[in-house]
Amino acid sequence: MDISACKPHKNSTFVPVAGLSFFAIASGFLMSLIPLSLASFGMDSSLVAWLASIFYLGILVGTTCIQTIVAKIGHRVSLMLFLAMLTLTIVAMLAMPTAAVWLTARFLAGFAVAGVFVVVESWLLMADSAKQRAKRLGLYMTSLYGGTALGQLAIGPLGINGVTPFLWVIGLLMLAILPPLLIKKGQPESLEHEKISMREVRKISLPAVIGCLVSGLLLGPIYGLMPSYINGQFASTERTAFLMAVIILGGMLIQPLVSYLSTRVSKSLLMALFCLLGTIGIVGIADGTSIAIITVSYFLLGASCFALYPIAISLACETMVLEKIVAATELMLLSYSVGSVFGPVIAEHSSTSAHSLITYLAVVLLTTSIYMLIKSLQNTRSGHTPAIG
């Protein structure tokens, strides 16, 4: 399958980052709005895990064919197309609020979101050096997580009941379409397209693939189930919005540190340390006796979980030539999506305890930390450089 590539000097960051920022605010609001609004539309709360999993199934399917679309119509038009498609799924959910329609709409929304991610990531990752890629990836993650955190805070003033909150989401998505619609310069210039061969796939760092997979196993349940878990603990939509924003704020604020360390420290070791940090956060969530301790613990959880994907994807792209960066990005998103599809369902059904979600997160974080530490020690003994991980 052909994929798009581009010349770095023709590649502007404003359009993708501006569009991504509005998209992230809308997605952050929608992320908590969907599970919390089911009751107002007369649907059962048991639908929450399935809505999360089918959304990520849509992302998974999308990763297999997004590049064909981008190669044919270009990055700018593709970004507008996928944002419009996401908007229409919300319109369908409002028009026909039934379980079947919502499940179908969330699957199509996942496909559209995969398109947004692949277009924006590939738009930004076309750079001449690892340092420039790390800087652009940090900008991408900061915009994504900052917008998502801001969107969480809209739950309090805009509420979770009825049609009105969803209309705000639609409005934000329409604003996201404006930058690529109005600014036609600065998109990646198409070159000779290349794909990754099976031999090259086998050479991609296994810790990079595992890191993206685990990122999905963690973030899928956090996006899909955490709002309901927090609301069940505190019975307050305002507290739910605040703590979800804290999680994502942790992910946003950690990005500059991730960008700095990822070129100086073994990436396997870095992922091991962040997973350990997340495990500490889970302990604080489970045993915290004050809201201050619980808030800090949610912050640590967000910082650790949202750090894994940029570290893993930069590890995967280290040895790739420019023309194959997008294919590597697609492969990593595929790994992330597999984890995201199964994560919510496993977390939901792994235990009957009220704390099954955080128990699941603790197990995933701790086992990943041990695995990455072992890989880091193996790399050190075999003489690999720290940057390769």
CSV table of C-alpha atoms in Angstrom, one decimal:
chain,number,residue,atom,x,y,z
A,1,MET,CA,0.0,0.0,0.0
A,2,ASP,CA,1.4,3.4,-1.0
A,3,ILE,CA,1.8,6.1,1.7
A,4,SER,CA,2.4,9.8,1.7
A,5,ALA,CA,5.7,11.4,2.3
A,6,CYS,CA,6.8,15.1,2.2
A,7,LYS,CA,9.7,17.5,2.0
A,8,PRO,CA,10.5,18.9,5.4
A,9,HIS,CA,11.0,22.5,4.2
A,10,LYS,CA,7.5,22.6,2.7
A,11,ASN,CA,5.9,21.3,5.9
A,12,SER,CA,4.2,23.9,8.1
A,13,THR,CA,3.2,23.1,11.7
A,14,PHE,CA,0.5,25.8,12.1
A,15,VAL,CA,-2.4,24.2,10.2
A,16,PRO,CA,-2.2,20.7,11.7
A,17,VAL,CA,-1.6,22.0,15.3
A,18,ALA,CA,-4.4,24.6,15.0
A,19,GLY,CA,-6.9,22.0,13.7
A,20,LEU,CA,-5.7,19.5,16.2
A,21,SER,CA,-6.2,21.9,19.1
A,22,PHE,CA,-9.9,22.5,18.4
A,23,PHE,CA,-10.3,18.7,17.7
A,24,ALA,CA,-8.7,17.9,21.0
A,25,ILE,CA,-11.0,20.2,23.0
A,26,ALA,CA,-14.0,18.6,21.3
A,27,SER,CA,-12.7,15.1,21.8
A,28,GLY,CA,-11.8,15.7,25.5
A,29,PHE,CA,-15.4,16.9,26.2
A,30,LEU,CA,-16.9,14.1,24.2
A,31,MET,CA,-14.7,11.5,25.9
A,32,SER,CA,-16.4,12.1,29.2
A,33,LEU,CA,-19.8,13.2,27.8
A,34,ILE,CA,-20.6,9.9,26.1
A,35,PRO,CA,-20.4,7.6,29.2
A,36,LEU,CA,-22.0,10.2,31.5
A,37,SER,CA,-24.9,11.1,29.2
A,38,LEU,CA,-26.2,7.5,28.5
A,39,ALA,CA,-28.9,7.8,31.2
A,40,SER,CA,-30.3,11.0,29.8
A,41,PHE,CA,-30.8,9.2,26.5
A,42,GLY,CA,-32.4,6.2,28.1
A,43,MET,CA,-29.5,3.8,27.6
A,44,ASP,CA,-27.9,1.4,30.0
A,45,SER,CA,-24.6,2.0,31.6
A,46,SER,CA,-23.4,-1.4,30.6
A,47,LEU,CA,-22.9,0.0,27.1
A,48,VAL,CA,-19.9,2.1,28.3
A,49,ALA,CA,-17.2,-0.5,27.8
A,50,TRP,CA,-18.6,-1.6,24.4
A,51,LEU,CA,-18.8,2.0,23.1
A,52,ALA,CA,-15.1,2.5,24.1
A,53,SER,CA,-14.0,-0.8,22.5
A,54,ILE,CA,-15.9,-0.3,19.2
A,55,PHE,CA,-14.5,3.2,18.9
A,56,TYR,CA,-11.0,1.8,19.1
A,57,LEU,CA,-12.0,-1.0,16.7
A,58,GLY,CA,-12.8,1.8,14.3
A,59,ILE,CA,-9.3,3.2,14.8
A,60,LEU,CA,-7.8,-0.2,14.2
A,61,VAL,CA,-9.7,-0.6,10.9
A,62,GLY,CA,-8.8,2.9,9.9
A,63,THR,CA,-5.1,2.3,10.3
A,64,THR,CA,-5.3,-0.3,7.5
A,65,CYS,CA,-6.5,2.1,4.8
A,66,ILE,CA,-6.0,5.7,5.9
A,67,GLN,CA,-2.7,6.0,3.9
A,68,THR,CA,-4.5,5.2,0.6
A,69,ILE,CA,-6.9,8.1,1.2
A,70,VAL,CA,-4.1,10.5,2.2
A,71,ALA,CA,-2.0,9.5,-0.9
A,72,LYS,CA,-4.9,10.2,-3.3
A,73,ILE,CA,-6.2,13.5,-1.9
A,74,GLY,CA,-3.4,15.0,0.2
A,75,HIS,CA,-3.0,15.8,3.9
A,76,ARG,CA,-5.0,19.0,3.9
A,77,VAL,CA,-8.2,17.7,2.3
A,78,SER,CA,-7.9,14.4,4.2
A,79,LEU,CA,-7.8,16.3,7.5
A,80,MET,CA,-11.0,18.2,6.5
A,81,LEU,CA,-12.7,15.0,5.4
A,82,PHE,CA,-12.0,13.1,8.6
A,83,LEU,CA,-13.1,16.0,10.8
A,84,ALA,CA,-16.3,16.3,8.8
A,85,MET,CA,-16.9,12.5,9.1
A,86,LEU,CA,-16.5,12.7,12.9
A,87,THR,CA,-18.9,15.6,13.1
A,88,LEU,CA,-21.6,13.6,11.1
A,89,THR,CA,-21.3,10.7,13.5
A,90,ILE,CA,-22.3,13.0,16.4
A,91,VAL,CA,-25.2,14.3,14.3
A,92,ALA,CA,-26.4,10.7,13.8
A,93,MET,CA,-26.1,9.9,17.5
A,94,LEU,CA,-28.4,12.9,18.3
A,95,ALA,CA,-30.8,12.0,15.6
A,96,MET,CA,-31.2,8.4,16.6
A,97,PRO,CA,-30.3,7.8,20.2
A,98,THR,CA,-30.3,4.0,20.3
A,99,ALA,CA,-27.6,1.5,21.3
A,100,ALA,CA,-27.2,0.2,17.7
A,101,VAL,CA,-26.9,3.6,16.2
A,102,TRP,CA,-24.4,4.8,18.9
A,103,LEU,CA,-22.3,1.7,18.5
A,104,THR,CA,-22.2,2.1,14.7
A,105,ALA,CA,-21.5,5.9,15.0
A,106,ARG,CA,-18.6,5.3,17.5
A,107,PHE,CA,-17.1,2.7,15.1
A,108,LEU,CA,-17.1,5.3,12.3
A,109,ALA,CA,-15.9,8.0,14.7
A,110,GLY,CA,-12.9,5.7,15.5
A,111,PHE,CA,-12.2,5.5,11.8
A,112,ALA,CA,-12.3,9.2,11.4
A,113,VAL,CA,-10.1,9.8,14.5
A,114,ALA,CA,-7.5,7.4,13.1
A,115,GLY,CA,-7.5,9.5,10.0
A,116,VAL,CA,-6.9,12.7,12.0
A,117,PHE,CA,-4.1,11.1,14.0
A,118,VAL,CA,-2.3,9.7,11.0
A,119,VAL,CA,-2.6,12.9,9.0
A,120,VAL,CA,-1.4,15.2,11.8
A,121,GLU,CA,1.3,12.9,13.0
A,122,SER,CA,2.7,12.3,9.6
A,123,TRP,CA,2.4,16.0,8.8
A,124,LEU,CA,4.5,16.9,11.8
A,125,LEU,CA,7.0,14.0,11.9
A,126,MET,CA,8.5,14.7,8.6
A,127,ALA,CA,11.8,16.2,9.8
A,128,ASP,CA,15.5,15.9,9.1
A,129,SER,CA,16.7,15.0,12.6
A,130,ALA,CA,15.7,13.0,15.6
A,131,LYS,CA,15.9,16.2,17.7
A,132,GLN,CA,13.5,18.1,15.4
A,133,ARG,CA,11.1,15.1,15.3
A,134,ALA,CA,11.1,15.0,19.2
A,135,LYS,CA,10.4,18.7,19.3
A,136,ARG,CA,7.5,18.4,16.8
A,137,LEU,CA,6.1,15.3,18.6
A,138,GLY,CA,6.3,17.2,21.9
A,139,LEU,CA,4.3,20.1,20.2
A,140,TYR,CA,1.8,17.5,18.9
A,141,MET,CA,1.3,15.8,22.3
A,142,THR,CA,1.1,19.1,24.2
A,143,SER,CA,-1.6,20.4,21.8
A,144,LEU,CA,-3.5,17.1,21.9
A,145,TYR,CA,-3.4,16.7,25.7
A,146,GLY,CA,-3.8,20.3,26.5
A,147,GLY,CA,-6.9,20.6,24.4
A,148,THR,CA,-8.3,17.3,25.8
A,149,ALA,CA,-7.8,18.5,29.4
A,150,LEU,CA,-9.5,21.8,28.6
A,151,GLY,CA,-12.4,19.9,27.0
A,152,GLN,CA,-12.8,17.9,30.2
A,153,LEU,CA,-13.5,21.1,32.1
A,154,ALA,CA,-16.5,21.9,29.9
A,155,ILE,CA,-18.5,19.2,31.7
A,156,GLY,CA,-19.2,21.5,34.7
A,157,PRO,CA,-20.6,24.6,32.9
A,158,LEU,CA,-22.2,22.8,29.9
A,159,GLY,CA,-23.6,19.7,31.7
A,160,ILE,CA,-24.0,16.2,30.5
A,161,ASN,CA,-27.8,16.0,29.8
A,162,GLY,CA,-29.6,16.4,26.5
A,163,VAL,CA,-28.6,17.6,23.1
A,164,THR,CA,-26.9,21.0,24.0
A,165,PRO,CA,-23.5,19.6,25.1
A,166,PHE,CA,-23.2,17.6,21.9
A,167,LEU,CA,-24.0,20.8,19.9
A,168,TRP,CA,-20.9,22.4,21.5
A,169,VAL,CA,-18.8,19.5,20.4
A,170,ILE,CA,-20.1,19.9,16.8
A,171,GLY,CA,-19.3,23.6,16.9
A,172,LEU,CA,-15.7,22.9,18.1
A,173,LEU,CA,-15.2,20.3,15.3
A,174,MET,CA,-16.4,22.8,12.7
A,175,LEU,CA,-13.8,25.3,14.1
A,176,ALA,CA,-11.1,22.5,13.7
A,177,ILE,CA,-12.0,22.3,10.0
A,178,LEU,CA,-11.4,26.0,9.4
A,179,PRO,CA,-7.5,26.1,9.5
A,180,PRO,CA,-7.0,23.5,6.7
A,181,LEU,CA,-10.0,25.0,4.8
A,182,LEU,CA,-8.7,28.5,4.8
A,183,ILE,CA,-4.9,28.0,4.6
A,184,LYS,CA,-3.9,26.0,1.6
A,185,LYS,CA,-0.2,26.4,1.8
A,186,GLY,CA,2.2,24.4,4.1
A,187,GLN,CA,0.9,20.9,3.6
A,188,PRO,CA,3.4,18.0,3.0
A,189,GLU,CA,4.4,17.8,-0.7
A,190,SER,CA,4.0,14.3,-2.2
A,191,LEU,CA,7.1,12.4,-3.1
A,192,GLU,CA,7.7,8.9,-4.3
A,193,HIS,CA,5.8,6.7,-1.9
A,194,GLU,CA,7.3,3.8,0.0
A,195,LYS,CA,6.1,1.1,2.3
A,196,ILE,CA,7.8,-0.9,5.0
A,197,SER,CA,8.8,-4.4,3.9
A,198,MET,CA,8.3,-7.4,6.2
A,199,ARG,CA,12.1,-7.5,6.7
A,200,GLU,CA,12.0,-3.9,8.0
A,201,VAL,CA,9.0,-4.7,10.2
A,202,ARG,CA,11.0,-7.4,11.9
A,203,LYS,CA,13.7,-4.9,12.6
A,204,ILE,CA,11.5,-2.4,14.3
A,205,SER,CA,12.2,-2.4,18.0
A,206,LEU,CA,10.0,-4.8,20.0
A,207,PRO,CA,9.9,-2.5,23.0
A,208,ALA,CA,8.5,0.2,20.6
A,209,VAL,CA,5.7,-2.1,19.5
A,210,ILE,CA,5.0,-3.2,23.0
A,211,GLY,CA,5.1,0.4,24.2
A,212,CYS,CA,2.4,1.4,21.8
A,213,LEU,CA,0.3,-1.7,22.6
A,214,VAL,CA,0.5,-1.0,26.3
A,215,SER,CA,-0.3,2.6,25.7
A,216,GLY,CA,-3.6,1.5,24.1
A,217,LEU,CA,-4.2,-1.0,26.9
A,218,LEU,CA,-4.0,1.9,29.4
A,219,LEU,CA,-5.5,4.8,27.5
A,220,GLY,CA,-8.4,2.9,26.1
A,221,PRO,CA,-9.8,2.2,29.6
A,222,ILE,CA,-8.8,5.6,30.9
A,223,TYR,CA,-10.7,7.4,28.1
A,224,GLY,CA,-13.7,5.0,28.1
A,225,LEU,CA,-14.1,3.9,31.7
A,226,MET,CA,-12.3,6.3,34.0
A,227,PRO,CA,-15.1,9.0,33.9
A,228,SER,CA,-17.6,6.5,35.1
A,229,TYR,CA,-15.2,5.1,37.8
A,230,ILE,CA,-14.5,8.6,39.2
A,231,ASN,CA,-18.2,9.6,39.1
A,232,GLY,CA,-19.0,6.4,41.0
A,233,GLN,CA,-16.4,7.2,43.7
A,234,PHE,CA,-17.4,10.8,44.2
A,235,ALA,CA,-20.9,11.1,42.7
A,236,SER,CA,-20.0,14.5,41.3
A,237,THR,CA,-19.8,15.5,37.6
A,238,GLU,CA,-17.6,18.5,38.6
A,239,ARG,CA,-15.2,16.3,40.5
A,240,THR,CA,-15.2,13.9,37.6
A,241,ALA,CA,-14.4,16.6,35.1
A,242,PHE,CA,-11.6,18.0,37.4
A,243,LEU,CA,-9.8,14.7,38.0
A,244,MET,CA,-10.1,13.7,34.3
A,245,ALA,CA,-8.6,17.1,33.4
A,246,VAL,CA,-5.8,16.4,36.0
A,247,ILE,CA,-5.0,13.1,34.3
A,248,ILE,CA,-4.7,14.7,30.9
A,249,LEU,CA,-2.9,17.7,32.3
A,250,GLY,CA,-0.3,15.3,33.7
A,251,GLY,CA,0.1,13.9,30.2
A,252,MET,CA,0.5,17.3,28.7
A,253,LEU,CA,3.0,18.7,31.2
A,254,ILE,CA,5.2,15.7,31.0
A,255,GLN,CA,5.8,16.1,27.2
A,256,PRO,CA,8.7,18.6,27.4
A,257,LEU,CA,10.5,16.2,29.8
A,258,VAL,CA,9.8,13.3,27.5
A,259,SER,CA,11.2,15.2,24.5
A,260,TYR,CA,14.3,16.1,26.5
A,261,LEU,CA,15.0,12.7,27.9
A,262,SER,CA,14.1,10.6,24.9
A,263,THR,CA,17.3,11.6,23.1
A,264,ARG,CA,19.5,11.2,26.2
A,265,VAL,CA,18.2,8.1,28.0
A,266,SER,CA,17.5,4.6,26.8
A,267,LYS,CA,13.9,4.6,25.7
A,268,SER,CA,13.3,1.2,27.2
A,269,LEU,CA,14.5,2.4,30.6
A,270,LEU,CA,12.5,5.6,30.2
A,271,MET,CA,9.3,3.6,29.6
A,272,ALA,CA,10.1,1.3,32.6
A,273,LEU,CA,10.5,4.4,34.8
A,274,PHE,CA,7.3,6.0,33.7
A,275,CYS,CA,5.3,2.7,34.2
A,276,LEU,CA,6.7,2.6,37.7
A,277,LEU,CA,5.6,6.2,38.3
A,278,GLY,CA,2.1,5.2,37.1
A,279,THR,CA,2.1,2.3,39.6
A,280,ILE,CA,2.9,4.7,42.4
A,281,GLY,CA,0.0,6.9,41.2
A,282,ILE,CA,-2.4,3.9,41.3
A,283,VAL,CA,-1.4,3.2,44.9
A,284,GLY,CA,-2.2,6.8,45.8
A,285,ILE,CA,-5.6,6.6,44.1
A,286,ALA,CA,-6.4,3.4,46.0
A,287,ASP,CA,-5.1,4.4,49.4
A,288,GLY,CA,-5.3,8.2,49.3
A,289,THR,CA,-6.9,9.8,52.3
A,290,SER,CA,-7.2,13.3,51.1
A,291,ILE,CA,-8.2,15.0,47.9
A,292,ALA,CA,-4.8,16.5,47.6
A,293,ILE,CA,-3.1,13.1,47.6
A,294,ILE,CA,-5.7,11.7,45.2
A,295,THR,CA,-5.3,14.6,42.8
A,296,VAL,CA,-1.5,14.2,42.7
A,297,SER,CA,-1.9,10.5,42.2
A,298,TYR,CA,-4.2,11.0,39.2
A,299,PHE,CA,-1.6,13.5,37.8
A,300,LEU,CA,1.1,10.9,38.1
A,301,LEU,CA,-1.1,8.3,36.4
A,302,GLY,CA,-1.7,10.6,33.5
A,303,ALA,CA,1.9,11.6,33.2
A,304,SER,CA,3.0,8.0,33.0
A,305,CYS,CA,0.3,6.6,30.7
A,306,PHE,CA,0.5,9.5,28.2
A,307,ALA,CA,4.3,9.4,28.1
A,308,LEU,CA,4.5,5.9,26.7
A,309,TYR,CA,3.2,6.5,23.1
A,310,PRO,CA,5.6,9.4,22.1
A,311,ILE,CA,8.6,7.5,23.5
A,312,ALA,CA,7.6,4.3,21.7
A,313,ILE,CA,6.8,6.0,18.4
A,314,SER,CA,10.1,7.9,18.4
A,315,LEU,CA,11.9,4.7,19.1
A,316,ALA,CA,10.2,3.0,16.2
A,317,CYS,CA,11.1,5.9,13.8
A,318,GLU,CA,14.7,6.3,14.8
A,319,THR,CA,16.1,4.0,12.0
A,320,MET,CA,13.5,4.9,9.4
A,321,VAL,CA,14.2,7.0,6.3
A,322,LEU,CA,12.0,10.0,5.7
A,323,GLU,CA,9.8,8.3,3.1
A,324,LYS,CA,8.9,5.5,5.5
A,325,ILE,CA,8.1,7.5,8.6
A,326,VAL,CA,4.3,7.6,7.8
A,327,ALA,CA,4.2,3.8,7.4
A,328,ALA,CA,6.0,3.4,10.7
A,329,THR,CA,3.5,5.8,12.3
A,330,GLU,CA,0.7,3.7,10.9
A,331,LEU,CA,2.1,0.5,12.3
A,332,MET,CA,2.5,2.0,15.7
A,333,LEU,CA,-1.0,3.3,15.6
A,334,LEU,CA,-2.1,-0.2,14.7
A,335,SER,CA,-0.4,-1.6,17.8
A,336,TYR,CA,-2.0,1.2,19.9
A,337,SER,CA,-5.4,0.4,18.5
A,338,VAL,CA,-5.2,-3.3,19.2
A,339,GLY,CA,-4.5,-2.5,22.9
A,340,SER,CA,-7.3,0.1,22.9
A,341,VAL,CA,-9.9,-2.3,21.5
A,342,PHE,CA,-9.3,-5.0,24.1
A,343,GLY,CA,-8.3,-2.8,27.1
A,344,PRO,CA,-11.8,-1.5,28.1
A,345,VAL,CA,-13.5,-4.9,27.8
A,346,ILE,CA,-10.7,-6.6,29.8
A,347,ALA,CA,-10.7,-3.9,32.5
A,348,GLU,CA,-14.5,-4.0,32.7
A,349,HIS,CA,-14.8,-7.8,33.1
A,350,SER,CA,-11.5,-8.7,34.8
A,351,SER,CA,-13.1,-8.4,38.3
A,352,THR,CA,-16.4,-7.7,39.9
A,353,SER,CA,-14.8,-5.3,42.4
A,354,ALA,CA,-15.7,-1.7,42.3
A,355,HIS,CA,-11.9,-1.1,41.9
A,356,SER,CA,-11.4,-3.5,38.9
A,357,LEU,CA,-10.3,-0.6,36.7
A,358,ILE,CA,-7.4,0.6,38.8
A,359,THR,CA,-6.4,-3.0,39.6
A,360,TYR,CA,-6.2,-3.7,35.9
A,361,LEU,CA,-4.2,-0.5,35.3
A,362,ALA,CA,-1.8,-1.4,38.1
A,363,VAL,CA,-1.1,-4.9,36.7
A,364,VAL,CA,-0.5,-3.6,33.2
A,365,LEU,CA,1.8,-0.8,34.4
A,366,LEU,CA,3.8,-3.0,36.8
A,367,THR,CA,4.4,-5.9,34.3
A,368,THR,CA,5.3,-3.4,31.6
A,369,SER,CA,7.8,-1.7,33.9
A,370,ILE,CA,9.5,-5.1,34.6
A,371,TYR,CA,9.6,-6.0,30.9
A,372,MET,CA,11.1,-2.7,29.8
A,373,LEU,CA,13.6,-2.8,32.6
A,374,ILE,CA,14.7,-6.3,31.5
A,375,LYS,CA,15.0,-5.1,27.8
A,376,SER,CA,17.0,-2.1,28.9
A,377,LEU,CA,19.5,-4.2,30.9
A,378,GLN,CA,19.8,-6.6,27.9
A,379,ASN,CA,20.5,-3.6,25.6
A,380,THR,CA,23.1,-2.3,28.0
A,381,ARG,CA,24.9,-5.7,28.2
A,382,SER,CA,24.8,-6.0,24.4
A,383,GLY,CA,26.3,-2.6,23.9
A,384,HIS,CA,23.4,-0.8,22.4
A,385,THR,CA,23.5,3.0,22.7
A,386,PRO,CA,21.0,4.7,25.1
A,387,ALA,CA,19.1,6.5,22.4
A,388,ILE,CA,18.2,3.2,20.7
A,389,GLY,CA,16.8,1.7,23.9
